[in-house]
Short mmCIF file of C-alpha atoms and ligand atoms in Angstrom, two decimals:
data_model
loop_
_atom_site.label_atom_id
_atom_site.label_comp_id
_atom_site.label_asym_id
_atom_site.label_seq_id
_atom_site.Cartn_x
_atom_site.Cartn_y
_atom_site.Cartn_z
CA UNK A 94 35.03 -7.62 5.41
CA UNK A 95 33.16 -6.58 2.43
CA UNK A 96 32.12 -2.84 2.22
CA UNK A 97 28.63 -2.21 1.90
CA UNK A 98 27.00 1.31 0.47
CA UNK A 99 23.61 2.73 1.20
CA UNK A 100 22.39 4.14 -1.51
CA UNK A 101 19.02 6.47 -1.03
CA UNK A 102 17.39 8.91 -2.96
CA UNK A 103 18.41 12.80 -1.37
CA UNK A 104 15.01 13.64 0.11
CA UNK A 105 12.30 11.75 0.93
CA UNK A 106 9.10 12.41 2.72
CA UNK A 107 6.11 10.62 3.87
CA UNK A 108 2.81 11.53 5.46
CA UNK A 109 -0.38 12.37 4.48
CA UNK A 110 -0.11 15.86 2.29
CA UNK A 111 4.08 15.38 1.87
CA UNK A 112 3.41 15.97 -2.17
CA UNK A 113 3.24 20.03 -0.62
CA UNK A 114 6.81 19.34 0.30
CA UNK A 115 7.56 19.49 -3.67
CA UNK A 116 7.46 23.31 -2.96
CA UNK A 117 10.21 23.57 -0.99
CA UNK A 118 12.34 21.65 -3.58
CA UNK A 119 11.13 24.39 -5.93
CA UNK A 120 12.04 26.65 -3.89
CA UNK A 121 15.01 25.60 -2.83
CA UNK A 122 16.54 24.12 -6.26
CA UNK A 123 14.78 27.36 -7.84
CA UNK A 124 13.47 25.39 -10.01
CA UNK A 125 11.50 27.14 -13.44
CA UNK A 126 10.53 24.45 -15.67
CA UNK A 127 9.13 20.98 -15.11
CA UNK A 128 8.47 17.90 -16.95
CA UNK A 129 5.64 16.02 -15.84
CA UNK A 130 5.24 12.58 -16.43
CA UNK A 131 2.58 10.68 -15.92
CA UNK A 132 -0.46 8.08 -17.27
CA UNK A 133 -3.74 8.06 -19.03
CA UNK A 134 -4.72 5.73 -15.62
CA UNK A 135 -3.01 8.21 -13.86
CA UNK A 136 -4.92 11.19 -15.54
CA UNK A 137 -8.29 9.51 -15.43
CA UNK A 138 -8.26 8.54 -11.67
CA UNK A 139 -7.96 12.67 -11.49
CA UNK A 140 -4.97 12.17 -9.26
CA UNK A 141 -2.88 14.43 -10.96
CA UNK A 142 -4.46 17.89 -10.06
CA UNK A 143 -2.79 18.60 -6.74
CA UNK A 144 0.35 18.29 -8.28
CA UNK A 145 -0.92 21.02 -11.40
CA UNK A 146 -2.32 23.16 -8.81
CA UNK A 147 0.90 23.06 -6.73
CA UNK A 148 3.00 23.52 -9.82
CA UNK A 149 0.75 26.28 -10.69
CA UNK A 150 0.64 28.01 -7.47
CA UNK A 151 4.36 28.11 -7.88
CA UNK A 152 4.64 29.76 -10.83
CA UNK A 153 6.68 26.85 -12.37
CA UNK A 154 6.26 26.23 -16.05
CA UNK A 155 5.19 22.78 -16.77
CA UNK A 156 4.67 20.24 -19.78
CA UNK A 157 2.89 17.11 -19.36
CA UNK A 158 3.50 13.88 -21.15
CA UNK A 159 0.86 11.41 -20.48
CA UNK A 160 1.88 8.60 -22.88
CA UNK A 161 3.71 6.35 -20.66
CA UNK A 162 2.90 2.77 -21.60
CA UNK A 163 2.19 0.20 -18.54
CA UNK A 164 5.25 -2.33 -18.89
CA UNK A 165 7.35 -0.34 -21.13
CA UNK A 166 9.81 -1.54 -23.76
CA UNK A 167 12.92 0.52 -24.77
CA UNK A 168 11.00 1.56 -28.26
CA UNK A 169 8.16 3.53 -25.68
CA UNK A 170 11.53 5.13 -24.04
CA UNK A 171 12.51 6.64 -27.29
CA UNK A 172 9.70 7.42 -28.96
CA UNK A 173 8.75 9.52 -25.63
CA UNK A 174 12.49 10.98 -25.36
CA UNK A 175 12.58 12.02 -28.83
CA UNK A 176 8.52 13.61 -28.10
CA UNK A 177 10.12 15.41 -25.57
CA UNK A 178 12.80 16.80 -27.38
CA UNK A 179 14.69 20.09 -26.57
CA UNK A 180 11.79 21.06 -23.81
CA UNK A 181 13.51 22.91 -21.21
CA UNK A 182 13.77 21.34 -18.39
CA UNK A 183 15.23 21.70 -14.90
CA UNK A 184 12.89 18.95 -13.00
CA UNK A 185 10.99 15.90 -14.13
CA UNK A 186 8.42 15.47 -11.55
CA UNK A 187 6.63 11.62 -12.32
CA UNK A 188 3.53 10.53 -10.96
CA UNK A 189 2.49 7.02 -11.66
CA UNK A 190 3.33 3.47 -11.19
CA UNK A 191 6.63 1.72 -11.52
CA UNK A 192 6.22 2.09 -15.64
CA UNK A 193 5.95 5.46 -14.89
CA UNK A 194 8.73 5.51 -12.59
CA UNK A 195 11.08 4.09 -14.71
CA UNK A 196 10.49 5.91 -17.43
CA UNK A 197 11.01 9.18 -16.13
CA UNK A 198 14.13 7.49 -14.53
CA UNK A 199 15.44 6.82 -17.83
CA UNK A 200 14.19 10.47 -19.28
CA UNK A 201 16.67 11.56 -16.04
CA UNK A 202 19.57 10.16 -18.05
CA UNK A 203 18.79 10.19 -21.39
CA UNK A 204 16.99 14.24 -22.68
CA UNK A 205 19.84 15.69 -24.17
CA UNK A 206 22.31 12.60 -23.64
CA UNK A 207 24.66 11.95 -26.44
CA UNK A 208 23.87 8.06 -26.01
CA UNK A 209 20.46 6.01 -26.39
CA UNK A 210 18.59 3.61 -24.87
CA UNK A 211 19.90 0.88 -26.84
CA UNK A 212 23.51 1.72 -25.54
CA UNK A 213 22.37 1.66 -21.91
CA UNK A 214 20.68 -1.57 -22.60
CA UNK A 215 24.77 -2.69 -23.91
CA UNK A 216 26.52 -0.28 -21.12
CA UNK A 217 24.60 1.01 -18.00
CA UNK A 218 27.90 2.10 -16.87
CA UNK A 219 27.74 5.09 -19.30
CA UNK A 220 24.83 6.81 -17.88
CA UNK A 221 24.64 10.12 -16.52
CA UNK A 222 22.35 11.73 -14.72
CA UNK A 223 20.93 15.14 -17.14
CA UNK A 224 18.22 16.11 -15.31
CA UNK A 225 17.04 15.87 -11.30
CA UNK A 226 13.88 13.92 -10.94
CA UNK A 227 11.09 13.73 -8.08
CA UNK A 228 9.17 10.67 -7.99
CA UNK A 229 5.91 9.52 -6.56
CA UNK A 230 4.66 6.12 -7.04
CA UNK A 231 0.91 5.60 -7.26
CA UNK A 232 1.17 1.67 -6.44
CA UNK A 233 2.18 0.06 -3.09
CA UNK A 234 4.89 -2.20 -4.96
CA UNK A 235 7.90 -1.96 -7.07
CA UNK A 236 9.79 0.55 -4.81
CA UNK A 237 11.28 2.45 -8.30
CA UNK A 238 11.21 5.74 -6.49
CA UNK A 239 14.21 4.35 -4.31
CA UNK A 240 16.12 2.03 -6.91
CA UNK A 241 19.15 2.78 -9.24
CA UNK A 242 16.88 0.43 -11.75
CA UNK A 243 14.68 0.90 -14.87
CA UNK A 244 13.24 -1.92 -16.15
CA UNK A 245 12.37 -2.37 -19.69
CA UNK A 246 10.81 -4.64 -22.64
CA UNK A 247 13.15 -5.58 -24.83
CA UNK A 248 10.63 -7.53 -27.51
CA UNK A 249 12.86 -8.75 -29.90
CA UNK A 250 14.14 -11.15 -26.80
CA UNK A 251 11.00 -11.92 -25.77
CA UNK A 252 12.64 -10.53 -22.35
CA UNK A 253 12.60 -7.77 -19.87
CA UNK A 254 15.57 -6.25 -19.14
CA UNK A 255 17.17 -4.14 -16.13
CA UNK A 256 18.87 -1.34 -16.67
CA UNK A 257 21.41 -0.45 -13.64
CA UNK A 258 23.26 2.40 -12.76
CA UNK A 259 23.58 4.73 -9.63
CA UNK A 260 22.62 7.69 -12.02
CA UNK A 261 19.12 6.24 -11.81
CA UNK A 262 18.53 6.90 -8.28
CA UNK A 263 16.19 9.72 -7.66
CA UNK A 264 17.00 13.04 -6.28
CA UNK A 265 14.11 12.92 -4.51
CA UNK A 266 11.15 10.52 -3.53
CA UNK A 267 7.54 11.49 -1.84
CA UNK A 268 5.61 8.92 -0.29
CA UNK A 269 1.88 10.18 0.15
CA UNK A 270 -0.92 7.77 0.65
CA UNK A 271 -3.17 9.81 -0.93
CA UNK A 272 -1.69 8.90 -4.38
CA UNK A 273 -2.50 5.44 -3.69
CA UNK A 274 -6.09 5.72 -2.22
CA UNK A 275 -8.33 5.04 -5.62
CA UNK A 276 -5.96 2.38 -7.11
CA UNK A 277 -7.66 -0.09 -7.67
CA UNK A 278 -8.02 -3.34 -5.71
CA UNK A 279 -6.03 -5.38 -9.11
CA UNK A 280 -3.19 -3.02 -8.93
CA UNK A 281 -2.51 -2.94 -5.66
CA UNK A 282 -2.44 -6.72 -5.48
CA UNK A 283 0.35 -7.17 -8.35
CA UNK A 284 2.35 -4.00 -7.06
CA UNK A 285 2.13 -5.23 -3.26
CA UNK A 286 2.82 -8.88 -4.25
CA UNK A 287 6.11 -7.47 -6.34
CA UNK A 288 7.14 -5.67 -3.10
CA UNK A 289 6.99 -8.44 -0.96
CA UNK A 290 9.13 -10.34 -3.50
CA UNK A 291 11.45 -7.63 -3.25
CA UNK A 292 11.85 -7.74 0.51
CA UNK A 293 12.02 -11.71 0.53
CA UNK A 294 14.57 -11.83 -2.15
CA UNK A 295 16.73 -9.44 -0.99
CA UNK A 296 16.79 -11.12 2.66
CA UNK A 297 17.51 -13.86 0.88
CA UNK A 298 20.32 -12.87 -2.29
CA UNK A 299 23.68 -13.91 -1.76
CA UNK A 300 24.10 -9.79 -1.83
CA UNK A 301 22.02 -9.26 1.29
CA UNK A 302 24.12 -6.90 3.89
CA UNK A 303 23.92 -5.31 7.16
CA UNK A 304 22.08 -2.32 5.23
CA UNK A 305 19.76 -4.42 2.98
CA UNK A 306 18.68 -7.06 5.48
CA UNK A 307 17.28 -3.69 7.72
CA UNK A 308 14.75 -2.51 5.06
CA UNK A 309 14.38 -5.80 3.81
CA UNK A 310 13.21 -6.96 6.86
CA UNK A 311 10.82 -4.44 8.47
CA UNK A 312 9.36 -4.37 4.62
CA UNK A 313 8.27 -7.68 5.03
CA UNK A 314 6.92 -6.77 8.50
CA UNK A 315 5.28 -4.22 7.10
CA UNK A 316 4.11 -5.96 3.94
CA UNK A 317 3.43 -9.12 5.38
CA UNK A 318 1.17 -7.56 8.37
CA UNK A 319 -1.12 -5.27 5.78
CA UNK A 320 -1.15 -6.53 2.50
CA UNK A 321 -4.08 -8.69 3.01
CA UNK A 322 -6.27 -5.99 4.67
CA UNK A 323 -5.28 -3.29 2.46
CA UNK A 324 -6.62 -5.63 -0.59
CA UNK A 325 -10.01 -6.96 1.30
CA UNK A 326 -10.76 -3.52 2.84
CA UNK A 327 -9.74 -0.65 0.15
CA UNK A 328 -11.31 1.80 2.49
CA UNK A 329 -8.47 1.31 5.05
CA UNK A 330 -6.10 4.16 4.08
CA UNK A 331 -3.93 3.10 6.83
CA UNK A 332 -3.15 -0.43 5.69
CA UNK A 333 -2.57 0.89 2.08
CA UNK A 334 0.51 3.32 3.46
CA UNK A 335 2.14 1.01 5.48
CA UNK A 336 2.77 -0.80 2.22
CA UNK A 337 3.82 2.17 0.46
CA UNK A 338 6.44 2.50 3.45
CA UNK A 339 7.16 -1.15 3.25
CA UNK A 340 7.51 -1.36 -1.12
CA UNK A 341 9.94 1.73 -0.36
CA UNK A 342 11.64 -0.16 2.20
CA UNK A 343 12.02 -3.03 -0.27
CA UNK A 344 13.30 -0.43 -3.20
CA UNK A 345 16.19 1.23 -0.72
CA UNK A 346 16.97 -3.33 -0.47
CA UNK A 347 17.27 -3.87 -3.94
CA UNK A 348 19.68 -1.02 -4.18
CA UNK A 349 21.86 -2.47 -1.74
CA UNK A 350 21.03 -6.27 -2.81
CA UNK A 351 19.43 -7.33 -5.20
CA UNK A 352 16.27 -9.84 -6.31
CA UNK A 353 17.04 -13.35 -7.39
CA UNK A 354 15.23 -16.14 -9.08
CA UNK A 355 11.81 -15.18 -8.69
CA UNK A 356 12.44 -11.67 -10.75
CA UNK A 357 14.90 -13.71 -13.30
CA UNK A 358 12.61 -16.11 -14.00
CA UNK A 359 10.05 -14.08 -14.05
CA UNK A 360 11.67 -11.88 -16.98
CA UNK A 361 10.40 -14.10 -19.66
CA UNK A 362 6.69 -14.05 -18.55
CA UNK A 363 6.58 -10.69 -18.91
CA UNK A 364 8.81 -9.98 -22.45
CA UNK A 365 7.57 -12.12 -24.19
CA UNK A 366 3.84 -13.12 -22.92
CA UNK A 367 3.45 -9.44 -21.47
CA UNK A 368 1.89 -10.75 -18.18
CA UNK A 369 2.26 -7.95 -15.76
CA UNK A 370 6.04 -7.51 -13.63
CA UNK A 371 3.97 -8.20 -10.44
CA UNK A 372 1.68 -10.86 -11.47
CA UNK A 373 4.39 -12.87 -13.09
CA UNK A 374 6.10 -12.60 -9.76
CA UNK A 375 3.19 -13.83 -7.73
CA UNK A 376 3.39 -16.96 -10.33
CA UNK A 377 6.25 -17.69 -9.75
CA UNK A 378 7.34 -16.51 -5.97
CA UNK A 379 5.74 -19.80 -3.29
CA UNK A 380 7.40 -22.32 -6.44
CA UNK A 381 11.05 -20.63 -6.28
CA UNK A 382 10.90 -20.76 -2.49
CA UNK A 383 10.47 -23.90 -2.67
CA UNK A 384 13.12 -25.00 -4.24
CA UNK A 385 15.36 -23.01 -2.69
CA UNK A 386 14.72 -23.65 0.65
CA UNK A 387 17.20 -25.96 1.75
CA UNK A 388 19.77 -22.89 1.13
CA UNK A 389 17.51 -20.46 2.56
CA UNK A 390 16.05 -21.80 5.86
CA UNK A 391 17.95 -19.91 8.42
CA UNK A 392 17.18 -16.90 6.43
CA UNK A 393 13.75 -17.39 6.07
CA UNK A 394 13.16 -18.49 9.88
CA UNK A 395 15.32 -15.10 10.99
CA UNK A 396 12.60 -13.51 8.54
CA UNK A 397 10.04 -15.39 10.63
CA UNK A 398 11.20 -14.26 13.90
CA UNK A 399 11.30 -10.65 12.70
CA UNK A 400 7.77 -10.45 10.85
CA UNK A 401 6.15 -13.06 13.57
CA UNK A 402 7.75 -12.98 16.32
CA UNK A 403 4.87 -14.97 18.52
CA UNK A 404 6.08 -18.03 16.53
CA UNK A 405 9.72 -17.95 18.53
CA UNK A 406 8.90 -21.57 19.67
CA UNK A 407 8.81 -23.00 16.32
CA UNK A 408 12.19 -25.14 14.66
CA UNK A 409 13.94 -23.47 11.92
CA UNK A 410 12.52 -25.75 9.44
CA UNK A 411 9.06 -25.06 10.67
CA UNK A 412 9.57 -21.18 10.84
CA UNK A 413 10.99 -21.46 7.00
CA UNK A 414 7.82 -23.30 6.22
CA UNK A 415 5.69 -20.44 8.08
CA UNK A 416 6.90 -18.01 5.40
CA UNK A 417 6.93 -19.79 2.45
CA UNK A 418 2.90 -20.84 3.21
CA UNK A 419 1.97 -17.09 4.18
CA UNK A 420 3.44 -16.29 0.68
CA UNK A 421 1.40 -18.64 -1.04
CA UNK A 422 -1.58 -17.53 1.05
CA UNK A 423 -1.78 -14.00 0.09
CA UNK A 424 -1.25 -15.08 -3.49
CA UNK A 425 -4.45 -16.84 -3.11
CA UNK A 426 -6.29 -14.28 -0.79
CA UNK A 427 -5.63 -11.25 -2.84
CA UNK A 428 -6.89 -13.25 -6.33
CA UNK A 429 -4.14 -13.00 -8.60
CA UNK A 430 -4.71 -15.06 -11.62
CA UNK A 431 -2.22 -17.80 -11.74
CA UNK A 432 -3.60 -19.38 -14.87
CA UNK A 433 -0.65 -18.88 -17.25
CA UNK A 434 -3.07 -20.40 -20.25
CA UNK A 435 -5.06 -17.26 -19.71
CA UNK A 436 -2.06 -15.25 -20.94
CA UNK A 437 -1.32 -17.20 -23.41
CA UNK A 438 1.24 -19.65 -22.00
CA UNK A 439 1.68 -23.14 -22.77
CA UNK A 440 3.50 -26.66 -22.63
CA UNK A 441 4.93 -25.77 -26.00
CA UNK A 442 6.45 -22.59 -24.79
CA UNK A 443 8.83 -24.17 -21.75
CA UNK A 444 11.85 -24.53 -24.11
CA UNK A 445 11.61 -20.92 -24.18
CA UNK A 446 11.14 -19.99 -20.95
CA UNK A 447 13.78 -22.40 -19.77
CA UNK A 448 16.38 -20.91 -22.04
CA UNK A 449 15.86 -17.11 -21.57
CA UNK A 450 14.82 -17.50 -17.65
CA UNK A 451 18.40 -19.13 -17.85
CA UNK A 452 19.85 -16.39 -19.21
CA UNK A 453 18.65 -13.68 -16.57
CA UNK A 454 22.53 -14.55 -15.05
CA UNK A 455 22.59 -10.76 -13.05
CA UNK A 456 19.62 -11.86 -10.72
CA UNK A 457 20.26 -15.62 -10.61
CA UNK A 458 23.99 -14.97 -9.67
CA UNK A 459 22.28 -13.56 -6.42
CA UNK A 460 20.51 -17.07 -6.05
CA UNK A 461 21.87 -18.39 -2.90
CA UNK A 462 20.88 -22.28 -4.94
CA UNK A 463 22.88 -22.66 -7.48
CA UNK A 464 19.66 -23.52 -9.77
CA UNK A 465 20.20 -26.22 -12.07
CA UNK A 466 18.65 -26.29 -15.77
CA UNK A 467 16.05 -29.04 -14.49
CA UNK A 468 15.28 -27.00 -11.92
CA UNK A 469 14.38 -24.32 -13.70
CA UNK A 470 12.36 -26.17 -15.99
CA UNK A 471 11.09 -27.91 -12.65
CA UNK A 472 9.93 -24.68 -11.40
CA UNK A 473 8.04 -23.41 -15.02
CA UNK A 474 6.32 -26.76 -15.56
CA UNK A 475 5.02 -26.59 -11.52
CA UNK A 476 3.54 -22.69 -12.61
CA UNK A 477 2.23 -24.64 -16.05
CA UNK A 478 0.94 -27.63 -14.18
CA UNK A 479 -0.94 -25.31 -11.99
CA UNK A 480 -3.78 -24.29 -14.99
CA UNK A 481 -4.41 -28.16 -15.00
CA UNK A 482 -4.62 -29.63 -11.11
CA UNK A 483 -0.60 -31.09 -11.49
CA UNK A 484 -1.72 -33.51 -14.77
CA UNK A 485 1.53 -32.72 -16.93
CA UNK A 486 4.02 -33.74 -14.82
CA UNK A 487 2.69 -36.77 -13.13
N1 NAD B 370 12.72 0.06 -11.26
C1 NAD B 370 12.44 -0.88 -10.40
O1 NAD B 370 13.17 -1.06 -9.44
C2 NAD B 370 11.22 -1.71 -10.59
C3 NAD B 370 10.87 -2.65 -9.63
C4 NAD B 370 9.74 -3.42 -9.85
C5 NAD B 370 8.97 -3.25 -10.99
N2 NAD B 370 9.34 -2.34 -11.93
C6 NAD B 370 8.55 -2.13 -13.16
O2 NAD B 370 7.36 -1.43 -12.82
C7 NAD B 370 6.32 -1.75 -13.77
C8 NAD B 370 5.06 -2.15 -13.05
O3 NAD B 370 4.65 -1.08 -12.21
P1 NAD B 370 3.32 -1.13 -11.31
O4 NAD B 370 3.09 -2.49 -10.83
O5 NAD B 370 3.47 -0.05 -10.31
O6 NAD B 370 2.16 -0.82 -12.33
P2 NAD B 370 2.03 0.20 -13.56
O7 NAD B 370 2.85 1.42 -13.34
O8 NAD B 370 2.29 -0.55 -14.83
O9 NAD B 370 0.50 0.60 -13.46
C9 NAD B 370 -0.50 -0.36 -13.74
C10 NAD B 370 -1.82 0.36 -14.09
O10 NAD B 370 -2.34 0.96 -12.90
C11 NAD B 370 -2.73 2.31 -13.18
N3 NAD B 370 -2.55 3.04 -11.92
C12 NAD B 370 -1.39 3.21 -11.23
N4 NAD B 370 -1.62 3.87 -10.08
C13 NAD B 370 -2.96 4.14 -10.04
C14 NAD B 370 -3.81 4.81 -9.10
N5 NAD B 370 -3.34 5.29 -7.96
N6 NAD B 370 -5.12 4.93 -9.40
C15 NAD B 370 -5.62 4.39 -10.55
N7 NAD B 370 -4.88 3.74 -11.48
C16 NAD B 370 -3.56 3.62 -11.21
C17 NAD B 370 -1.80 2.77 -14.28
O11 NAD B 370 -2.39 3.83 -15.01
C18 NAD B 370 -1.66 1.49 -15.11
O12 NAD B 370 -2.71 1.40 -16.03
C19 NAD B 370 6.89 -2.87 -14.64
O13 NAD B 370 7.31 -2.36 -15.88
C20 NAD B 370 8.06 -3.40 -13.83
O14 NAD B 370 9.04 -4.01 -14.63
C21 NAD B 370 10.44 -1.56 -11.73
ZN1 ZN B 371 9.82 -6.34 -8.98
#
C-alpha cells in the first residue's frame, strides 16, 4: 500500500474575528518584528487596519511592503526580496490574495537565503524555510494559505510555473470571513472558480488518497452548494465563508494530490497572455472534463453522490454528466469572460499553446487520461472556437 502524508499548516483558525488569534502567536512565538505583506487592492479596500491595530496593540514592530504584483513573475519575487533586504524579521504576516500568498511564501524561503529564485525555479528541493509566516487569504479560491506551492510567471517561457517544496507550507493559516466581505463580485468569481478546480482535480489526479479525497470532497460540497449565491448575493457573508472553508479544503488536497490538466493547460494562458490563474481555469475546466471523462466517471459520480446526494438514483454515467454540467453552469452564472480574443488569444497562437500546455508534464502526469497531442490541441481550439459559436473547427 502506498503511504500517504497529510501535510497542514501548524495552526489554523476560522470564525468570524480569528485574525485576534494572531496575538496569541505573538505571544506565544514572542515574536518582535513583522513583515507585512500585502496589496495596493488590499490597502485600498482598507482591509488592512485590524491587522496594524492588532500589531500595534502588541507592541510588535512592523514594516509593510505593499508592492505585490497580482499574478507575479519570479522578477516581482526579487525585486521585492532584494527591497526587503536585511529588515529584521521574525514573522511575515501576508494579507492578500493568492499573489500575495505566494509571495510571502517565497519571501519565507528566500530573505537571507544563500540561493535565488531562479535556483528554486531549477531545484525546489533546496529550499528552506528562513522565516515563519502567517497567512490570510482575502479571496475564496486558490487555497495558498494551506499549499507547499508558489506559483510564478516565468515570461521568458511565456509560462507559469510551480514552485514545490514542503518548506512552503505555512506555519500558520487564519481563515476570517471578514477579509473576504468587500472583494469584489469579479474576484471572487475567478478565485472560487480556481477552488472548485482544485477540489475536482484533486478527486480526480491519479495522486488522489484517502487524505486528499476527504477535503477534496466536502470542498466541492462546500463550493459547489455556495458559490453561486455568494456571487449573485455579495451581501450573504455566510455563503462567502463557506467557500473560504471549502478553497482551504481544496489547498490542504493539492498538498496531498495534486491538480491535473485543467491547471497544466491552463499555464500557458496565463504566462504568456496574462489572463488571470482563475479565469484561465474557468476556460478551460467543463472542456478538460470532457475529455477526460471516460477515465473519470466513477470518480466524478462518487463526487456526485457526496455533493448531491438526492441524485442517488441516477447511473454513473448520468451522475458524471451531473457534475461536469453544474461546472459549466456556474462558469456561465457567475460571468466569467470566456472570450479568449478579448485577451488577446488567437487561431495563430495554438501552436504555442499546444507545445508549452504539453510541457506542464508535473500536473499532466496526475491526468488520470493519458492526453494525447490532438487532444490537447482538441481541447484549446474548443476554448478558441468558443469566441466564434464552434465556426473553426467545423
Ligand atoms: N500557491 C497555490 O497553491 C496557488 C493556487 C492557486 C492559485 N495561485 C496563484 O494565486 C494568484 C491568484 O490569486 P487570487 O485569485 O486570489 O487573486 P489575486 O491575489 O491576484 O488578487 C486579485 C485582485 O483582487 C484584489 N483583492 C484581493 N482580495 C481583495 C479583497 N478582499 N477586497 C478587495 N480587493 C481584493 C487584489 O488587490 C488584486 O488586485 C495567481 O498568481 C495564481 O497562480 C496559487
Ligand atoms: Zn489554481
Amino acid at each position: 500500500m502506498a503511504i500517504n502524508q497529510l501535510k497542514v499548516p501548524g495552526k489554523v483558525f476560522s470564525g468570524n474575528d480569528s485574525y485576534l488569534k494572531m496575538k496569541d502567536i505573538i505571544e506565544s512565538e514572542e515574536v518582535k518584528n513583522v513583515l507585512l505583506i500585502t496589496d495596493k487592492g488590499i490597502e485600498g479596500a482598507g482591509i488592512i487596519q485590524p491587522v496594524l491595530e492588532l500589531l500595534r496593540e502588541a507592541g510588535v514592530n512592523s514594516e509593510i511592503f505593499y508592492h505585490v504584483q497580482a499574478e507575479p513573475t519570479h522578477n516581482d519575487v526579487t525585486q521585492l526580496v532584494s527591497e526587503i533586504g536585511d529588515t529584521p524579521a521574525d514573522y511575515i504576516v501576508a494579507v492578500g490574495g493568492g499573489s500575495v500568498l505566494d509571495v510571502a511564501k517565497l519571501v519565507s524561503v528566500l530573505k537571507g537565503a544563500t540561493y535565488s529564485i531562479g535556483n528554486l525555479l531549477e531545484t525546489p528541493g533546496i529550499a528552506k524555510k528562513q522565516v515563519k509566516s502567517l497567512l490570510i487569504p482575502t479571496t475564496c479560491g486558490t487555497g495558498s494559505e494551506a499549499t507547499c506551492n508558489a506559483i510564478v510567471g516565468v515570461p521568458e517561457k511565456g509560462i507559469k510555473i510551480g514552485i514545490v517544496n514542503d518548506a512552503l507550507i505555512p506555519d500558520a493559516a487564519i481563515l476570517d470571513a471578514v477579509f473576504v466581505k468587500n472583494l469584489p463580485q469579479k474576484h471572487l468569481a475567478a478565485a472560487a472558480v480556481d477552488a472548485l478546480c482544485h477540489c475536482v482535480e484533486c478527486y480526480t489526479s491519479n495522486k488522489a488518497n484517502a487524505f486528499s479525497d476527504m477535503f477534496a470532497a466536502e470542498g466541492a460540497k462546500l463550493i459547489f452548494h455556495n458559490i453561486r449565491e455568494a456571487y449573485a448575493n455579495p451581501a450573504n457573508l455566510e455563503a462567502r465563508s463557506q467557500l473560504l472553508i471549502g478553497s482551504f479544503y481544496g489547498g490542504v488536497a493539492i498538498t496531498s494530490s495534486g491538480t491535473t490538466a485543467v491547471h497544466a493547460l491552463s499555464y500557458p494562458l496565463g504566462g504568456e497572455f496574462h489572463i488571470p490563474h482563475g479565469v484561465a481555469n474557468a476556460i478551460l475546466f467543463e472542456k478538460v472534463m470532457r475529455v477526460n471523462k471516460p477515465d473519470i466517471t466513477n470518480e466524478l459520480a462518487a463526487l456526485c453522490d457526496t455533493v448531491y446526494p438526492e441524485k442517488a438514483t441516477l447511473s454513473i454515467n448520468e451522475k458524471a454528466e451531473v457534475m461536469i454540467e453544474d461546472i459549466a453552469d456556474i462558469v456561465q452564472k457567475l460571468d466569467i469572460p470566456t472570450d479568449l480574443a478579448g485577451f488577446g488569444v488567437e487561431l495563430k497562437d495554438l501552436d504555442f499553446l499546444v507545445e508549452a500546455g504539453s510541457g506542464v508534464r508535473r500536473l499532466l502526469d496526475n491526468n488520470k487520461r493519458a492526453l494525447t497531442k490532438e487532444e490537447i490541441t482538441e481541447i484549446y481550439l474548443s476554448v478558441l472556437n468558443d469566441q466564434t459559436g464552434g465556426e473553426k473547427n467545423e
